[in-house]
Coordinates of C-alpha atoms in Angstrom, one line a residue:
M1 CA -1.2 -4.1 0.9
K2 CA 0.4 -4.9 4.1
K3 CA -3.0 -6.1 5.0
E4 CA -3.9 -7.9 2.4
I5 CA -0.3 -10.4 2.6
V6 CA -1.1 -10.6 6.4
I7 CA -4.5 -12.3 5.4
E8 CA -2.4 -14.3 2.6
K9 CA -0.9 -15.6 5.2
I10 CA -3.6 -17.1 7.8
P11 CA -4.4 -20.1 6.1
G12 CA -0.7 -21.3 5.8
Q13 CA 0.0 -20.0 9.4
L14 CA -2.9 -22.3 10.2
N15 CA -1.9 -25.1 8.4
R16 CA 1.4 -25.1 9.6
S17 CA 0.5 -24.8 13.2
K18 CA 1.7 -27.0 15.8
W19 CA -1.2 -25.7 18.7
L20 CA -3.9 -26.4 16.0
M21 CA -2.2 -29.9 15.4
L22 CA -2.5 -31.1 18.6
L23 CA -6.3 -29.8 19.0
I24 CA -7.3 -31.5 15.8
L25 CA -5.5 -34.3 17.8
A26 CA -7.5 -34.3 20.8
F27 CA -10.3 -33.4 18.6
M28 CA -10.0 -37.1 16.8
Y29 CA -9.2 -38.4 20.3
L30 CA -12.1 -37.5 22.1
V31 CA -14.5 -38.5 18.7
M32 CA -13.1 -41.9 18.7
L33 CA -13.6 -42.6 22.7
Y34 CA -17.3 -40.4 22.4
C35 CA -18.0 -43.7 20.0
N36 CA -16.4 -46.1 21.6
L37 CA -18.4 -45.5 24.7
K38 CA -21.5 -45.6 22.6
T39 CA -20.8 -49.4 21.2
N40 CA -22.0 -52.0 23.2
L41 CA -20.7 -55.6 23.4
L42 CA -22.2 -57.3 20.4
A43 CA -22.3 -61.3 18.5
D44 CA -18.7 -62.8 19.5
D45 CA -17.3 -60.5 22.0
Y46 CA -19.7 -62.1 24.0
M47 CA -18.1 -65.3 23.2
Y48 CA -14.7 -64.2 24.0
C49 CA -15.9 -63.5 27.5
F50 CA -15.5 -67.7 28.1
S51 CA -12.5 -69.8 27.9
F52 CA -12.7 -72.3 24.5
A53 CA -11.7 -74.9 26.7
D54 CA -14.2 -75.6 29.5
G55 CA -16.5 -72.6 28.5
S56 CA -15.7 -71.1 32.3
R57 CA -16.2 -67.3 32.7
M58 CA -12.1 -65.8 31.6
E59 CA -11.1 -64.4 35.1
S60 CA -7.7 -64.8 34.8
L61 CA -4.8 -64.8 32.5
S62 CA -3.7 -68.7 34.1
Q63 CA -6.9 -69.3 31.4
L64 CA -5.8 -68.2 28.1
I65 CA -3.4 -70.8 27.4
P66 CA -5.7 -73.4 27.3
S67 CA -8.4 -71.5 26.1
M68 CA -6.1 -70.4 22.5
A69 CA -5.0 -73.9 21.8
A70 CA -8.6 -75.1 22.1
H71 CA -9.2 -71.9 19.8
R72 CA -6.9 -72.5 17.8
L73 CA -8.3 -76.5 16.8
T74 CA -11.9 -75.3 16.5
M75 CA -12.4 -71.7 15.7
N76 CA -9.1 -70.5 13.8
G77 CA -5.2 -69.4 13.9
R78 CA -5.5 -65.8 14.9
L79 CA -4.4 -66.8 18.4
I80 CA -2.5 -63.1 18.6
S81 CA -5.5 -61.3 18.1
H82 CA -8.0 -63.3 20.1
S83 CA -5.2 -63.4 22.8
L84 CA -6.2 -59.9 22.5
V85 CA -9.3 -60.0 23.0
Q86 CA -9.6 -62.4 26.1
I87 CA -7.8 -60.1 27.4
S88 CA -9.3 -57.0 27.2
L89 CA -12.9 -58.4 27.8
M90 CA -11.2 -59.6 31.0
L91 CA -10.9 -56.2 31.8
P92 CA -13.3 -53.2 32.7
L93 CA -14.8 -52.4 29.3
W94 CA -14.0 -48.6 29.7
I95 CA -10.4 -49.5 29.8
F96 CA -10.4 -51.1 26.0
K97 CA -12.0 -48.0 25.2
L98 CA -10.2 -46.2 25.5
V99 CA -6.7 -47.7 24.2
N100 CA -8.8 -48.3 20.9
S101 CA -9.1 -44.7 20.5
A102 CA -6.0 -44.1 20.6
V103 CA -5.0 -47.0 18.4
L104 CA -7.5 -45.2 15.4
V105 CA -5.3 -41.9 16.1
G106 CA -2.5 -43.7 16.0
E107 CA -3.3 -45.0 12.9
V108 CA -4.0 -42.1 11.7
Y109 CA -1.0 -39.8 12.6
L110 CA 0.8 -42.3 11.1
V111 CA 0.1 -42.3 8.4
Y112 CA 0.4 -38.7 8.2
R113 CA 3.5 -39.2 8.6
I114 CA 4.1 -41.2 6.4
A115 CA 2.9 -39.2 3.9
N116 CA 4.1 -36.3 4.8
R117 CA 7.6 -37.8 5.7
D118 CA 9.8 -34.2 6.4
R119 CA 8.1 -31.6 4.5
E120 CA 6.7 -28.7 7.0
R121 CA 3.4 -29.6 9.2
S122 CA 0.3 -29.6 7.3
N123 CA -3.2 -30.2 9.5
L124 CA -5.1 -30.1 6.1
L125 CA -3.7 -33.7 5.3
L126 CA -4.0 -34.6 8.7
L127 CA -7.8 -33.8 8.8
C128 CA -8.1 -35.5 5.0
I129 CA -6.6 -38.7 6.4
F130 CA -8.8 -38.9 9.5
G131 CA -11.9 -38.0 7.1
C132 CA -10.9 -40.4 4.1
I133 CA -11.3 -43.5 6.9
W134 CA -15.2 -42.5 8.0
I135 CA -15.7 -41.6 4.5
F136 CA -14.2 -45.1 2.8
T137 CA -14.1 -47.6 5.9
L138 CA -16.3 -50.9 4.6
N139 CA -18.0 -51.4 7.5
F140 CA -16.6 -49.0 10.0
G141 CA -18.2 -49.7 13.1
Q142 CA -17.2 -53.9 12.8
V143 CA -13.9 -52.6 11.8
I144 CA -13.1 -49.6 14.3
L145 CA -15.8 -49.9 17.0
W146 CA -16.9 -53.3 17.7
Q147 CA -14.5 -55.1 20.1
D148 CA -13.3 -57.9 18.4
G149 CA -13.5 -56.7 15.1
S150 CA -11.4 -53.9 16.3
V151 CA -8.6 -55.9 17.6
N152 CA -8.7 -58.1 14.6
Y153 CA -8.7 -55.7 11.7
L154 CA -8.0 -51.7 13.4
W155 CA -5.1 -52.7 15.4
A156 CA -3.6 -56.0 12.6
T157 CA -3.3 -52.5 10.4
F158 CA -1.5 -50.6 12.9
F159 CA 0.9 -53.2 13.4
S160 CA 1.3 -53.8 10.4
L161 CA 2.0 -50.0 8.9
L162 CA 4.2 -49.7 11.6
F163 CA 5.9 -52.6 11.0
L164 CA 6.8 -51.6 7.6
T165 CA 7.7 -48.4 8.4
V166 CA 11.1 -50.1 9.2
Y167 CA 11.2 -51.2 5.1
M168 CA 10.3 -47.6 4.0
R169 CA 12.6 -45.8 6.2
K170 CA 15.4 -48.0 4.9
Y171 CA 14.5 -47.8 1.1
L172 CA 13.4 -43.6 1.4
C173 CA 16.0 -42.6 3.7
D174 CA 18.7 -45.8 3.8
R175 CA 18.2 -45.5 8.0
D176 CA 18.4 -49.1 9.8
I177 CA 17.9 -49.9 13.4
N178 CA 21.4 -49.7 15.0
S179 CA 21.3 -51.1 18.2
L180 CA 21.4 -55.2 18.8
P181 CA 18.2 -54.8 21.2
G182 CA 16.5 -52.8 18.8
R183 CA 17.2 -55.7 15.9
I184 CA 16.5 -58.5 18.1
L185 CA 13.1 -56.8 19.4
Y186 CA 11.9 -56.2 16.0
V187 CA 12.6 -60.0 14.4
L188 CA 10.2 -60.8 17.5
S189 CA 7.6 -58.3 16.5
A190 CA 7.7 -59.6 12.9
L191 CA 7.0 -63.1 14.3
L192 CA 3.7 -61.5 16.2
V193 CA 3.1 -59.7 13.5
G194 CA 2.7 -62.5 10.9
A195 CA 0.3 -64.5 13.5
Y196 CA -1.7 -62.0 13.3
S197 CA -4.1 -61.8 11.0
E198 CA -3.7 -63.4 7.1
N199 CA -4.1 -60.9 4.9
C200 CA -2.2 -58.2 6.6
A201 CA 0.5 -60.9 7.1
S202 CA 0.5 -61.6 3.2
T203 CA 0.8 -58.1 2.5
V204 CA 3.6 -57.3 5.2
I205 CA 5.9 -60.2 3.8
F206 CA 4.8 -58.9 0.5
L207 CA 5.6 -55.1 1.1
A208 CA 8.4 -55.5 3.0
C209 CA 10.3 -57.9 0.0
C210 CA 9.3 -54.9 -2.2
F211 CA 10.7 -51.8 -0.5
M212 CA 14.2 -54.7 0.3
L213 CA 14.3 -55.1 -3.4
L214 CA 14.1 -52.0 -4.9
G215 CA 16.8 -50.5 -2.1
R216 CA 19.2 -52.9 -3.4
F217 CA 18.7 -52.9 -7.5
L218 CA 17.7 -49.3 -7.3
K219 CA 20.0 -47.6 -4.8
K220 CA 22.0 -50.0 -4.6
Q221 CA 21.7 -50.4 -0.6
K222 CA 23.4 -53.1 1.4
I223 CA 19.8 -54.5 3.3
A224 CA 21.6 -56.0 6.8
P225 CA 20.6 -59.4 7.8
Y226 CA 18.0 -58.4 10.2
L227 CA 15.4 -57.2 7.4
W228 CA 15.0 -60.9 6.1
I229 CA 15.5 -62.6 9.3
S230 CA 12.7 -60.3 10.1
V231 CA 10.9 -60.9 6.9
L232 CA 11.7 -65.1 7.8
A233 CA 10.0 -64.3 11.1
A234 CA 6.8 -62.9 9.6
L235 CA 6.9 -66.0 7.2
A236 CA 7.3 -68.2 10.5
G237 CA 4.3 -66.4 12.0
F238 CA 2.5 -66.3 9.2
V239 CA 2.9 -70.5 8.7
F240 CA 2.3 -71.3 12.4
M241 CA -1.3 -69.4 12.2
M242 CA -2.7 -71.2 8.9
T243 CA -1.4 -74.8 10.3
A244 CA -3.8 -74.3 13.0
P245 CA -6.0 -77.4 12.7
A246 CA -9.1 -75.3 12.3
Q247 CA -7.9 -73.1 9.6
I248 CA -7.0 -76.5 7.4
A249 CA -10.1 -77.7 8.3
N250 CA -12.0 -74.7 7.4
K251 CA -9.9 -74.2 4.0
S252 CA -10.3 -77.7 3.2
S253 CA -14.1 -77.0 3.2
Q254 CA -14.2 -73.8 1.0
F255 CA -11.3 -74.7 -1.0
T256 CA -13.2 -75.1 -4.4
V257 CA -13.2 -73.2 -7.9
S258 CA -16.8 -71.7 -7.3
N259 CA -15.8 -70.6 -3.7
L260 CA -12.2 -69.0 -5.5
F261 CA -13.9 -67.9 -8.2
D262 CA -17.2 -66.1 -5.6
N263 CA -14.6 -64.7 -3.7
F264 CA -12.5 -62.8 -6.4
V265 CA -16.0 -61.5 -7.4
A266 CA -16.3 -60.3 -3.9
A267 CA -13.2 -58.5 -4.3
L268 CA -13.7 -56.9 -7.2
E269 CA -16.8 -55.6 -5.4
M270 CA -15.2 -54.3 -2.6
Y271 CA -13.2 -51.9 -5.1
R272 CA -16.6 -50.9 -6.7
R273 CA -17.5 -49.4 -3.3
I274 CA -14.4 -47.7 -2.8
W275 CA -13.8 -46.5 -6.5
T276 CA -13.7 -43.0 -5.6
P277 CA -10.0 -43.0 -3.6
M278 CA -8.7 -45.3 -6.4
V279 CA -9.8 -42.8 -8.8
V280 CA -8.0 -40.2 -7.0
Y281 CA -5.0 -42.3 -6.8
T282 CA -4.9 -42.5 -10.5
I283 CA -5.5 -38.5 -10.9
L284 CA -3.0 -37.7 -8.9
A285 CA -0.5 -39.9 -10.0
A286 CA -0.7 -39.3 -13.4
I287 CA -0.6 -35.4 -12.6
A288 CA 2.6 -36.7 -10.7
Y289 CA 4.5 -37.9 -13.5
G290 CA 3.5 -35.4 -15.5
R291 CA 4.6 -33.1 -12.9
K292 CA 8.2 -35.4 -13.1
T293 CA 7.8 -35.4 -9.2
D294 CA 10.5 -37.2 -7.7
R295 CA 10.5 -40.5 -8.3
D296 CA 10.9 -42.1 -4.6
T297 CA 7.3 -40.5 -4.0
Q298 CA 5.8 -42.1 -7.0
L299 CA 7.1 -45.3 -6.1
L300 CA 6.2 -45.2 -2.5
A301 CA 2.4 -44.4 -3.7
A302 CA 2.6 -47.1 -6.3
L303 CA 3.8 -49.7 -4.0
L304 CA 0.8 -49.1 -1.3
M305 CA -1.3 -49.1 -4.0
L306 CA -0.1 -52.9 -5.3
G307 CA 0.1 -53.5 -1.1
S308 CA -3.9 -52.5 -1.2
L309 CA -4.8 -54.5 -4.3
A310 CA -2.7 -57.5 -2.9
S311 CA -4.6 -57.5 0.5
V312 CA -7.8 -57.6 -1.1
F313 CA -7.5 -60.3 -3.6
V314 CA -5.7 -62.9 -1.6
L315 CA -8.8 -63.4 0.0
T316 CA -9.8 -64.7 -3.2
F317 CA -8.2 -68.0 -1.0
A318 CA -9.9 -67.4 2.3
S319 CA -12.4 -69.6 3.7
F320 CA -14.3 -66.5 4.8
F321 CA -14.5 -63.5 3.1
P322 CA -16.5 -60.6 5.5
E323 CA -16.3 -56.8 4.2
R324 CA -13.9 -56.0 7.3
S325 CA -11.0 -58.0 6.2
A326 CA -11.0 -55.3 3.1
Y327 CA -9.7 -52.6 5.9
I328 CA -6.2 -52.9 5.2
G329 CA -6.9 -52.4 1.2
T330 CA -8.7 -49.2 2.2
L331 CA -6.0 -48.3 4.3
L332 CA -3.4 -48.1 2.2
I333 CA -5.2 -46.7 -0.6
I334 CA -5.9 -44.2 1.6
S335 CA -1.9 -43.9 2.3
A336 CA -1.6 -43.5 -1.9
D337 CA -3.3 -41.1 -2.1
A338 CA -2.0 -39.2 0.9
V339 CA 1.1 -39.3 -0.9
L340 CA 0.9 -37.8 -4.0
F341 CA -1.4 -35.3 -2.1
A342 CA 1.5 -34.1 0.2
S343 CA 4.0 -34.1 -2.4
L344 CA 1.7 -32.0 -4.8
F345 CA 0.5 -29.6 -2.2
Q346 CA 3.9 -28.5 -2.5
E347 CA 4.0 -26.9 -5.4
L348 CA 2.6 -23.4 -5.5
K349 CA 1.3 -23.5 -8.7
L350 CA -0.9 -26.8 -7.6
R351 CA -2.1 -25.5 -4.1
P352 CA -4.9 -24.3 -5.0
L353 CA -6.4 -27.9 -6.6
M354 CA -5.5 -29.7 -3.6
T355 CA -6.4 -27.1 -0.7
A356 CA -10.0 -27.5 -3.3
L357 CA -9.8 -31.5 -2.9
G358 CA -8.8 -31.6 0.8
A359 CA -12.3 -29.5 1.3
L360 CA -14.3 -31.8 -0.5
C361 CA -13.5 -34.3 1.7
L362 CA -13.2 -32.7 4.6
M363 CA -17.1 -31.5 3.9
A364 CA -17.7 -35.0 2.7
A365 CA -16.6 -36.3 5.7
L366 CA -18.5 -33.9 7.8
Y367 CA -21.8 -34.9 6.5
K368 CA -21.1 -38.8 7.1
G369 CA -19.5 -38.5 10.4
S370 CA -22.8 -36.5 11.7
V371 CA -25.2 -39.8 10.3
G372 CA -22.6 -42.3 11.7
V373 CA -22.5 -40.5 15.5
Q374 CA -26.7 -40.4 15.3
D375 CA -27.0 -43.9 14.3
I376 CA -24.5 -45.1 16.9
V377 CA -26.2 -42.7 19.2
K378 CA -29.7 -44.4 19.0
T379 CA -28.8 -48.0 18.5
N380 CA -27.3 -47.4 21.6
Y381 CA -29.9 -45.9 23.3
Y382 CA -31.9 -49.0 22.4
L383 CA -29.4 -51.7 22.8
T384 CA -28.4 -50.4 26.6
E385 CA -32.4 -50.5 27.8
N386 CA -32.2 -53.9 26.4
E387 CA -29.5 -54.9 27.9
K388 CA -31.1 -53.5 31.6
Q389 CA -34.2 -55.2 31.0
I390 CA -32.3 -58.7 30.8
V391 CA -30.9 -57.4 34.0
A392 CA -34.5 -56.7 36.0
C393 CA -35.4 -59.8 34.9
R394 CA -32.5 -62.1 36.5
E395 CA -33.2 -59.6 39.4
E396 CA -37.2 -61.1 39.5
G397 CA -36.2 -64.2 39.5
I398 CA -37.5 -63.8 35.7
M399 CA -34.8 -66.5 33.8
D400 CA -35.9 -66.6 30.5
V401 CA -36.1 -63.5 28.7
E402 CA -37.2 -62.1 25.5
V403 CA -36.2 -58.8 24.4
Y404 CA -36.8 -56.7 21.2
R405 CA -34.9 -56.7 18.2
V406 CA -32.4 -53.9 17.0
Y407 CA -31.5 -52.3 13.9
S408 CA -29.2 -50.3 12.6
S409 CA -29.4 -47.8 10.0
T410 CA -25.9 -47.2 8.8
G411 CA -22.5 -49.9 8.3
Y412 CA -21.1 -46.8 11.1
C413 CA -23.3 -48.8 13.8
A414 CA -21.2 -52.1 14.5
L415 CA -24.3 -53.6 15.0
E416 CA -25.1 -53.4 11.3
G417 CA -24.1 -56.8 9.4
L418 CA -23.9 -58.5 12.6
G419 CA -26.1 -61.1 14.1
Y420 CA -28.1 -59.6 17.4
L421 CA -30.0 -62.5 18.6
N422 CA -31.4 -65.3 17.1
T423 CA -35.4 -65.0 17.2
E424 CA -36.4 -68.6 17.0
V425 CA -33.6 -71.1 18.8
A426 CA -32.4 -69.7 22.2
D427 CA -29.8 -72.0 22.3
S428 CA -28.0 -70.8 19.7
W429 CA -25.5 -68.2 18.8
P430 CA -24.9 -65.1 19.8
N431 CA -28.1 -66.6 22.2
K432 CA -26.4 -68.9 24.3
Y433 CA -23.5 -67.2 25.4
M434 CA -25.4 -63.8 25.6
A435 CA -27.5 -65.0 28.5
A436 CA -24.3 -66.9 29.7
Y437 CA -22.7 -63.1 30.1
Y438 CA -26.0 -61.9 31.7
G439 CA -26.7 -64.8 34.2
V440 CA -30.2 -66.2 33.0
D441 CA -31.2 -69.5 31.3
S442 CA -31.8 -68.1 27.8
I443 CA -32.5 -64.9 25.6
I444 CA -34.3 -64.7 22.1
G445 CA -35.2 -62.1 20.0
G446 CA -38.5 -60.7 19.4

């Protein structure tokens, strides 16, 4: 009898184990670091190695302001993210890979903390969040691994969610930032978050207002001025980004009824592709409502889901709508599911069902992860061989180089969906920037 009791307690002890959680976090980091190390520079990475002001190779921070000033005129208004891209490309590439792996793990842990709040430790929940990101992220490689893409999408989502935790904590616990320096830094960070990414910024502003209004009218909370000022600062940063001459030019050329409708349909298609976590949310929300789960948990999950919808459908008004833009929407759905999962897992009657759901998630993630890593490694081998060939040709004095076209088979590789090399015109994107990066006259895909 005692042995049976001990055996029954083992799963619970493992789920609550602090040391196992540390091992899981280390495992996540090592997996992501391996994938980052196996990801080559691609497409826009080569372009951002050069100044937009004069075309010179970026080698010092003194070049950054002129380059971004020209970028604002010719490309778009995302100066914060693209400044970070150019800075990261001036450093040894391994530094970015170390940091980028940490950002993904930090994001997983942040979602875990939002979902689990002050409950007992749950290693199953942590693993499921990591698994869901692997399973449901559209164009995983472009969002999580590609240097330019990860700074623009993965990092934008991480900073946005980190910024929103203050408003969540205020609504859930009525806790504020107490120190004046802390409040000042938070307002300044709001300016940067607002200017970082179009749909991330709009989502942050929308959700921050929702949390404040719910706190004010449902809980009669006193909203400190710094919270409203932070929203206004984020809005100011957003306006600065959106009023960039290049941004306005792109909007004016694409802002047509036909384009709006096409983008709306594209948003619907993205949600069709991530229908599984939406179905899971619907089922878990229905169970939570039927079980009379506390109001805060239900509202938090509903707001995260609403934020997901807002973050994707606001792209209806975008001039350019790549699938990687939907990442924040996907992560917010995963967060909503995690909030409900963590709450329902506390009920003993529902624990077997929640455990089974978690097990299904982990099995799918193991399959998807294995397929993804295989594709990343295979594609890295062929891209690296091409890079070796380019360097060898340059050293032999062959300045017009032809290399084989490389293809990936899944979205887990950053190459999937990106232009590798033009096969006909050497003086085109991204051929000319890749040639300049390696110091040859031209490169063309064969």
